[in-house]
Coordinates of C-alpha atoms in Angstrom, one line a residue:
M99 CA 22.7 -9.3 -16.5
D100 CA 19.1 -9.5 -15.1
Y101 CA 16.5 -7.1 -16.7
M102 CA 13.8 -8.3 -14.7
E103 CA 14.6 -7.6 -11.9
Q104 CA 15.9 -4.1 -13.6
A105 CA 12.1 -4.3 -14.2
L106 CA 10.8 -4.8 -11.1
S107 CA 13.3 -1.8 -9.3
L108 CA 11.3 0.7 -12.2
A109 CA 8.1 -0.7 -10.9
K110 CA 8.4 0.3 -7.6
L111 CA 9.2 3.9 -7.8
A112 CA 5.4 3.5 -9.0
L113 CA 4.0 2.1 -5.6
G114 CA 1.9 4.5 -3.7
Q115 CA 1.3 7.7 -6.6
V116 CA -1.1 5.1 -9.2
S117 CA -3.4 3.9 -8.1
P118 CA -5.5 1.9 -9.3
N119 CA -4.1 1.4 -11.6
P120 CA -1.0 -1.6 -10.6
A121 CA 2.7 -0.3 -10.1
V122 CA 4.7 -1.8 -13.1
G123 CA 8.1 -1.5 -14.6
A124 CA 9.1 -1.8 -18.6
I125 CA 12.4 -2.1 -20.4
V126 CA 13.2 -2.9 -24.5
V127 CA 16.2 -4.8 -25.0
K128 CA 18.2 -5.1 -28.0
D129 CA 20.8 -7.1 -29.0
G130 CA 22.5 -6.4 -24.8
V131 CA 21.7 -2.9 -24.3
V132 CA 18.7 -2.1 -22.3
I133 CA 17.0 0.8 -25.4
G134 CA 14.1 1.5 -23.4
Q135 CA 12.8 1.8 -19.4
G136 CA 9.6 3.1 -18.0
Y137 CA 7.0 2.7 -15.1
T138 CA 3.0 3.6 -14.9
Q139 CA 2.6 7.3 -14.8
P140 CA -0.6 9.0 -12.5
P141 CA -4.1 7.2 -13.8
G142 CA -4.6 9.3 -17.6
S143 CA -0.8 9.1 -18.4
W144 CA 1.1 7.2 -20.3
H145 CA 1.9 3.4 -19.3
A146 CA 5.1 1.8 -18.1
E147 CA 5.4 -0.5 -21.6
V148 CA 4.0 2.3 -23.8
L149 CA 7.4 4.9 -22.0
A150 CA 9.2 2.4 -22.9
L151 CA 8.8 1.9 -26.0
K152 CA 8.9 6.0 -26.4
Q153 CA 12.4 6.2 -25.5
A154 CA 12.8 3.2 -27.5
G155 CA 11.7 4.3 -31.0
E156 CA 12.4 3.0 -34.0
E157 CA 14.7 1.2 -32.4
A158 CA 12.8 -0.9 -30.9
R159 CA 11.7 -2.6 -34.0
G160 CA 12.9 -6.9 -33.1
G161 CA 13.8 -5.9 -29.2
V162 CA 13.0 -8.2 -26.8
M163 CA 10.2 -6.8 -23.5
Y164 CA 10.5 -7.6 -20.0
V165 CA 7.3 -6.1 -18.2
T166 CA 6.0 -6.8 -14.7
L167 CA 3.0 -7.5 -15.1
E168 CA 0.1 -8.4 -18.3
P169 CA -0.3 -5.8 -20.8
C170 CA -3.7 -4.3 -20.9
C171 CA -5.3 -4.7 -23.9
H172 CA -8.7 -2.9 -23.4
H173 CA -9.4 0.4 -23.5
G174 CA -9.5 2.5 -20.4
R175 CA -8.3 6.0 -20.1
T176 CA -5.3 4.7 -23.0
P177 CA -5.0 2.7 -26.2
P178 CA -4.1 -0.4 -24.8
C179 CA -0.9 -1.3 -24.1
T180 CA -0.9 -4.6 -26.1
Q181 CA -1.4 -3.1 -29.2
A182 CA 1.6 0.1 -29.0
I183 CA 4.4 -3.3 -28.7
I184 CA 2.9 -5.2 -31.9
A185 CA 3.2 -1.9 -33.5
A186 CA 6.9 -1.6 -31.7
G187 CA 7.3 -4.8 -33.3
I188 CA 8.6 -5.8 -30.7
T189 CA 9.5 -9.6 -30.6
E190 CA 9.6 -10.9 -27.9
V191 CA 7.7 -10.3 -24.3
H192 CA 9.0 -11.2 -20.8
L193 CA 6.1 -11.3 -18.4
A194 CA 6.4 -11.1 -14.4
M195 CA 2.9 -12.0 -13.9
L196 CA -0.4 -12.6 -15.4
D197 CA -3.2 -9.5 -14.8
P198 CA -4.9 -10.8 -11.2
N199 CA -7.8 -8.8 -12.8
P200 CA -10.7 -11.3 -14.0
L201 CA -12.1 -9.5 -17.1
V202 CA -8.4 -9.3 -18.7
S203 CA -6.3 -12.0 -17.1
G204 CA -4.3 -14.1 -20.0
R205 CA -5.8 -11.9 -23.2
G206 CA -3.3 -9.8 -23.5
K207 CA -1.1 -12.8 -23.3
D208 CA -2.8 -14.1 -26.2
E209 CA -3.3 -11.2 -29.1
L210 CA 0.4 -10.7 -28.3
E211 CA 1.3 -14.8 -29.7
R212 CA -1.8 -13.8 -32.4
E213 CA 0.9 -11.6 -33.6
G214 CA 3.7 -14.3 -33.4
I215 CA 5.5 -12.4 -30.9
R216 CA 6.9 -15.0 -28.2
V217 CA 6.0 -14.9 -24.5
Y218 CA 7.0 -16.0 -21.3
V219 CA 5.5 -16.2 -18.7
G220 CA 7.1 -16.6 -14.9
E221 CA 10.4 -14.7 -14.3
R222 CA 10.2 -13.1 -10.4
E223 CA 6.9 -13.8 -10.6
A224 CA 7.3 -14.0 -6.8
E225 CA 8.5 -10.3 -6.5
A226 CA 6.1 -9.2 -9.0
R227 CA 2.9 -10.1 -7.1
E228 CA 4.4 -8.5 -3.8
I229 CA 4.8 -5.7 -5.6
N230 CA 0.9 -6.0 -6.8
E231 CA -0.4 -7.6 -3.8
A232 CA -2.9 -4.5 -3.3
Y233 CA -3.5 -3.8 -6.6
T234 CA -4.4 -8.0 -6.6
K235 CA -6.0 -7.7 -3.7
F236 CA -8.7 -4.4 -4.8
I237 CA -9.0 -5.4 -8.7
T238 CA -10.0 -8.9 -7.1
T239 CA -12.8 -7.9 -3.9
G240 CA -12.8 -4.1 -4.1
L241 CA -11.7 -3.7 -0.8
P242 CA -8.1 -2.3 0.1
F243 CA -5.4 -4.5 1.3
V244 CA -4.7 -4.0 4.8
T245 CA -1.0 -3.5 6.4
A246 CA -1.8 -3.4 10.4
K247 CA 2.1 -1.6 11.3
F248 CA 3.7 -1.0 14.9
A249 CA 6.0 -1.1 16.7
V250 CA 7.1 -1.9 20.2
S251 CA 9.8 -2.7 23.0
L252 CA 11.7 -6.4 23.6
D253 CA 8.8 -6.9 25.8
G254 CA 5.9 -5.9 23.7
K255 CA 5.1 -2.6 25.3
I256 CA 4.2 0.5 22.5
A257 CA 4.0 3.2 25.4
T258 CA 4.8 3.4 29.2
R259 CA 2.6 3.0 31.9
S260 CA 2.3 7.4 31.4
G261 CA 1.0 6.9 28.0
D262 CA 5.1 7.9 26.6
S263 CA 5.9 6.3 23.5
K264 CA 8.4 8.4 21.9
W265 CA 10.7 6.6 20.0
I266 CA 10.7 3.2 21.3
S267 CA 11.6 2.5 17.5
G268 CA 14.5 4.2 15.7
N269 CA 16.2 6.7 13.8
E270 CA 16.1 4.2 10.7
A271 CA 12.3 1.9 11.8
R272 CA 10.8 5.4 11.1
K273 CA 12.7 6.0 8.4
H274 CA 11.1 3.5 7.6
V275 CA 7.5 3.6 8.3
H276 CA 7.9 6.8 5.9
Y277 CA 8.4 5.0 3.2
L278 CA 5.3 2.6 3.9
R279 CA 2.8 5.9 4.0
Y280 CA 4.4 6.9 1.0
T281 CA 3.1 3.3 -1.4
A282 CA 0.0 4.0 1.3
D283 CA -3.3 4.8 -0.7
A284 CA -4.4 6.1 2.9
V285 CA -2.7 6.2 7.0
M286 CA -5.4 4.7 9.4
A287 CA -5.0 5.3 13.5
G288 CA -7.2 4.9 16.0
V289 CA -9.5 8.0 17.8
N290 CA -7.3 7.4 21.3
T291 CA -3.9 7.6 19.5
V292 CA -5.1 11.1 17.7
L293 CA -5.6 12.3 21.3
V294 CA -2.5 10.7 23.3
D295 CA 0.0 11.5 20.6
D296 CA -1.3 14.2 18.2
P297 CA 0.3 12.1 15.3
H298 CA 1.2 14.2 11.8
L299 CA 0.5 10.7 10.0
T300 CA 2.2 12.7 6.7
A301 CA 4.7 10.8 4.1
R302 CA 7.7 12.7 4.8
C303 CA 12.1 12.5 4.8
W304 CA 12.3 9.0 3.6
G305 CA 15.1 8.8 1.4
G306 CA 16.6 11.3 2.7
K307 CA 15.4 13.9 0.7
G308 CA 13.6 16.2 3.1
G309 CA 10.6 18.1 4.0
T310 CA 7.3 16.5 2.9
A311 CA 6.0 14.1 0.0
K312 CA 4.3 16.0 -2.9
K313 CA 1.7 13.0 -2.5
Q314 CA 0.2 12.4 0.3
P315 CA -1.7 9.6 1.9
L316 CA -5.5 10.0 3.0
R317 CA -5.7 10.2 6.8
V318 CA -8.6 7.9 8.0
I319 CA -9.0 8.6 11.5
V320 CA -11.4 5.8 13.3
D321 CA -13.2 7.8 16.2
G322 CA -16.9 6.0 17.4
K323 CA -18.1 8.0 19.5
G324 CA -16.7 11.7 17.8
R325 CA -14.5 12.8 20.5
T326 CA -11.6 14.4 17.7
P327 CA -10.7 17.9 18.4
L328 CA -10.8 20.1 15.3
T329 CA -7.1 21.1 16.5
A330 CA -5.8 17.6 16.1
R331 CA -2.0 18.2 13.7
L332 CA -3.3 15.5 11.0
F333 CA -6.3 18.3 9.9
S334 CA -3.4 21.3 9.2
E335 CA -1.1 18.6 7.1
P336 CA -1.1 18.1 3.4
G337 CA -3.2 16.8 2.1
K338 CA -7.0 15.1 2.9
A339 CA -8.6 14.3 6.1
L340 CA -11.1 11.0 6.1
L341 CA -12.7 10.9 10.1
A342 CA -15.2 8.4 10.3
L343 CA -17.7 8.6 13.3
G344 CA -20.1 5.5 14.7
R345 CA -22.3 7.6 14.9
L346 CA -24.5 10.7 13.4
V347 CA -22.4 14.1 12.3
T348 CA -24.0 17.8 13.2
P349 CA -24.3 19.7 10.9
E350 CA -22.7 22.6 13.0
E351 CA -19.9 19.6 12.8
K352 CA -20.4 18.5 9.4
T353 CA -19.4 22.7 8.5
A354 CA -16.5 22.9 11.9
F355 CA -14.4 20.0 9.9
A356 CA -15.3 20.6 6.6
Q357 CA -13.9 23.9 7.0
V358 CA -10.9 21.9 8.5
G359 CA -11.1 20.1 5.3
A360 CA -12.0 17.0 6.6
E361 CA -14.4 15.1 4.9
L362 CA -17.2 12.8 7.6
L363 CA -18.1 9.3 7.1
E364 CA -21.0 8.1 9.2
L365 CA -21.0 4.7 10.5
P366 CA -23.2 1.8 12.1
S367 CA -20.9 1.4 14.9
E368 CA -21.8 -1.6 18.0
E369 CA -20.5 -1.1 21.5
G370 CA -18.9 2.5 19.9
L371 CA -16.8 0.7 17.5
V372 CA -17.3 1.8 14.0
D373 CA -17.7 -1.1 11.8
L374 CA -14.8 -2.0 10.4
K375 CA -16.2 -3.6 7.0
G376 CA -18.1 -1.0 6.6
L377 CA -15.0 1.7 6.2
L378 CA -12.5 -1.0 4.6
K379 CA -16.0 -1.0 1.4
A380 CA -16.4 2.7 1.6
L381 CA -12.7 3.1 1.2
G382 CA -12.6 0.4 -1.9
E383 CA -15.2 2.5 -3.5
R384 CA -13.3 5.5 -2.9
Q385 CA -9.8 3.9 -5.4
I386 CA -8.0 3.1 -1.9
T387 CA -6.4 0.0 -2.7
S388 CA -3.9 0.2 0.1
L389 CA -4.3 1.0 3.5
L390 CA -1.4 1.4 6.4
V391 CA -3.3 1.3 10.2
E392 CA -1.5 2.2 12.3
G393 CA -2.6 1.9 15.8
G394 CA -3.0 1.7 18.2
G395 CA -4.2 -1.3 20.0
T396 CA -7.8 -1.0 19.6
L397 CA -8.5 -0.7 16.4
L398 CA -5.3 -3.2 15.5
G399 CA -7.0 -5.6 18.1
S400 CA -10.6 -5.0 16.7
L401 CA -9.2 -5.4 13.0
F402 CA -7.5 -9.4 13.8
D403 CA -10.7 -10.3 15.2
Y404 CA -12.3 -9.7 12.7
G405 CA -10.7 -11.1 10.5
L406 CA -9.3 -7.9 8.4
V407 CA -5.4 -8.0 7.8
D408 CA -3.3 -9.1 5.0
K409 CA -0.7 -8.7 6.4
V410 CA 1.4 -7.4 9.3
V411 CA 4.9 -4.7 9.8
A412 CA 6.7 -4.7 13.4
F413 CA 9.2 -2.9 14.4
I414 CA 11.0 -4.5 17.8
A415 CA 13.3 -2.3 19.7
P416 CA 16.3 -4.1 22.5
I417 CA 14.6 -2.0 25.0
I418 CA 12.5 -3.4 28.0
I419 CA 9.7 -1.3 29.1
G420 CA 7.7 -3.3 31.4
G421 CA 4.4 -2.4 33.6
K422 CA 1.2 -4.6 33.8
E423 CA -0.5 -1.4 33.2
A424 CA 2.2 -0.3 30.3
K425 CA -0.2 -0.8 27.0
T426 CA 0.6 -4.0 24.3
A427 CA -0.5 -3.1 20.4
V428 CA -2.9 -5.7 19.9
G429 CA -6.1 -5.1 21.9
G430 CA -8.9 -7.0 21.1
K431 CA -10.7 -10.3 22.5
G432 CA -7.7 -12.0 20.9
V433 CA -8.3 -15.4 21.1
S434 CA -7.9 -18.2 24.1
K435 CA -5.4 -20.6 23.1
V436 CA -2.5 -20.6 21.9
V437 CA -3.2 -23.1 18.8
D438 CA -5.7 -21.0 17.6
S439 CA -3.1 -17.9 17.2
L440 CA -3.3 -15.9 13.9
K441 CA -0.3 -17.1 12.3
L442 CA 1.6 -15.6 10.1
G443 CA 3.1 -17.1 6.3
R444 CA 6.5 -16.3 3.9
V445 CA 7.8 -14.0 7.6
K446 CA 11.5 -11.5 6.5
V447 CA 13.5 -10.1 9.4
E448 CA 15.5 -7.5 8.0
K449 CA 17.4 -4.8 10.7
F450 CA 17.5 -1.3 10.6
G451 CA 19.8 0.1 12.8
E452 CA 18.9 -1.9 16.1
D453 CA 15.1 -2.3 15.8
L454 CA 13.7 -5.2 14.0
M455 CA 11.6 -5.6 11.3
V456 CA 9.5 -8.6 11.2
S457 CA 7.3 -8.5 7.8
G458 CA 4.4 -11.4 6.5
Y459 CA 0.9 -12.4 6.3
V460 CA -1.9 -13.5 7.9
K461 CA -2.1 -17.6 7.0
E462 CA -6.3 -17.8 5.6

């Protein structure tokens, strides 16, 4: 049995639910049997290692732990996990990766080794890094990890010339989008998307559970001129909404939006476009570690133009829309030469129903 793979599966269960903490999975093995397992609980509650040790109990003595991230060795809201591992009598620890936090990296490993525990690093490291890609960026820069998501026809359109876009991608692809929302701290859209599509921007029905997920991502609307209507559906959904405006807000607007549960954020703007770098900084200060941007073309174009996108997830449907006036996924200025195109690395292609999902990371 691949014990680290099992620990990684547990870590995925914590994605989007434990920020700003990392999503970690841990298992305790003794004599070839898993005797304890756990994954990170919401901030202030148990870490993965402690949960696994609690489940193992006295049996943990002389056991082996597999954990997807280096155990913490400092006092935060909870005591250090390294001390719990040492006290439990674990003799060997396998770490998928060291903690990218520059204040911590390597110290947890060193503390365990000083106590005579054998430590091995790097098992399935690439998968562990992908699970905590948002945590890594946030803990090293203070900014959220930005994923640009869009669905296009085979000829690159996101809507017809009349603006109709329901539905370009199929049911399986849309289910996966709800999973992406569920694992993100925040979902962002531009005001034009709100005006045209009136989206919910909630995590619903992923995994076949039905209904609306218990924890909802923060819904962020980028609205340079303040055109978002109070009647927008996203204000009546569970969870919180943030309206990023490119102008000063009147006291009346503040009161009106507060009544529908929306927070207003005033940011500088240029030619009616909100300062996106300032917005990402503000989101980071709110401990938003992962941001899923769902369009439209103007917002995505600006993010790409300013080099603010970390990852791209594109769904391609086997349909042809046509029309020179039909909208494309990414607006903005773009590049003048193909050789200057933004390039993706670590590209994956997956199939959802009849649609293809192409994902990759923006090369620096």
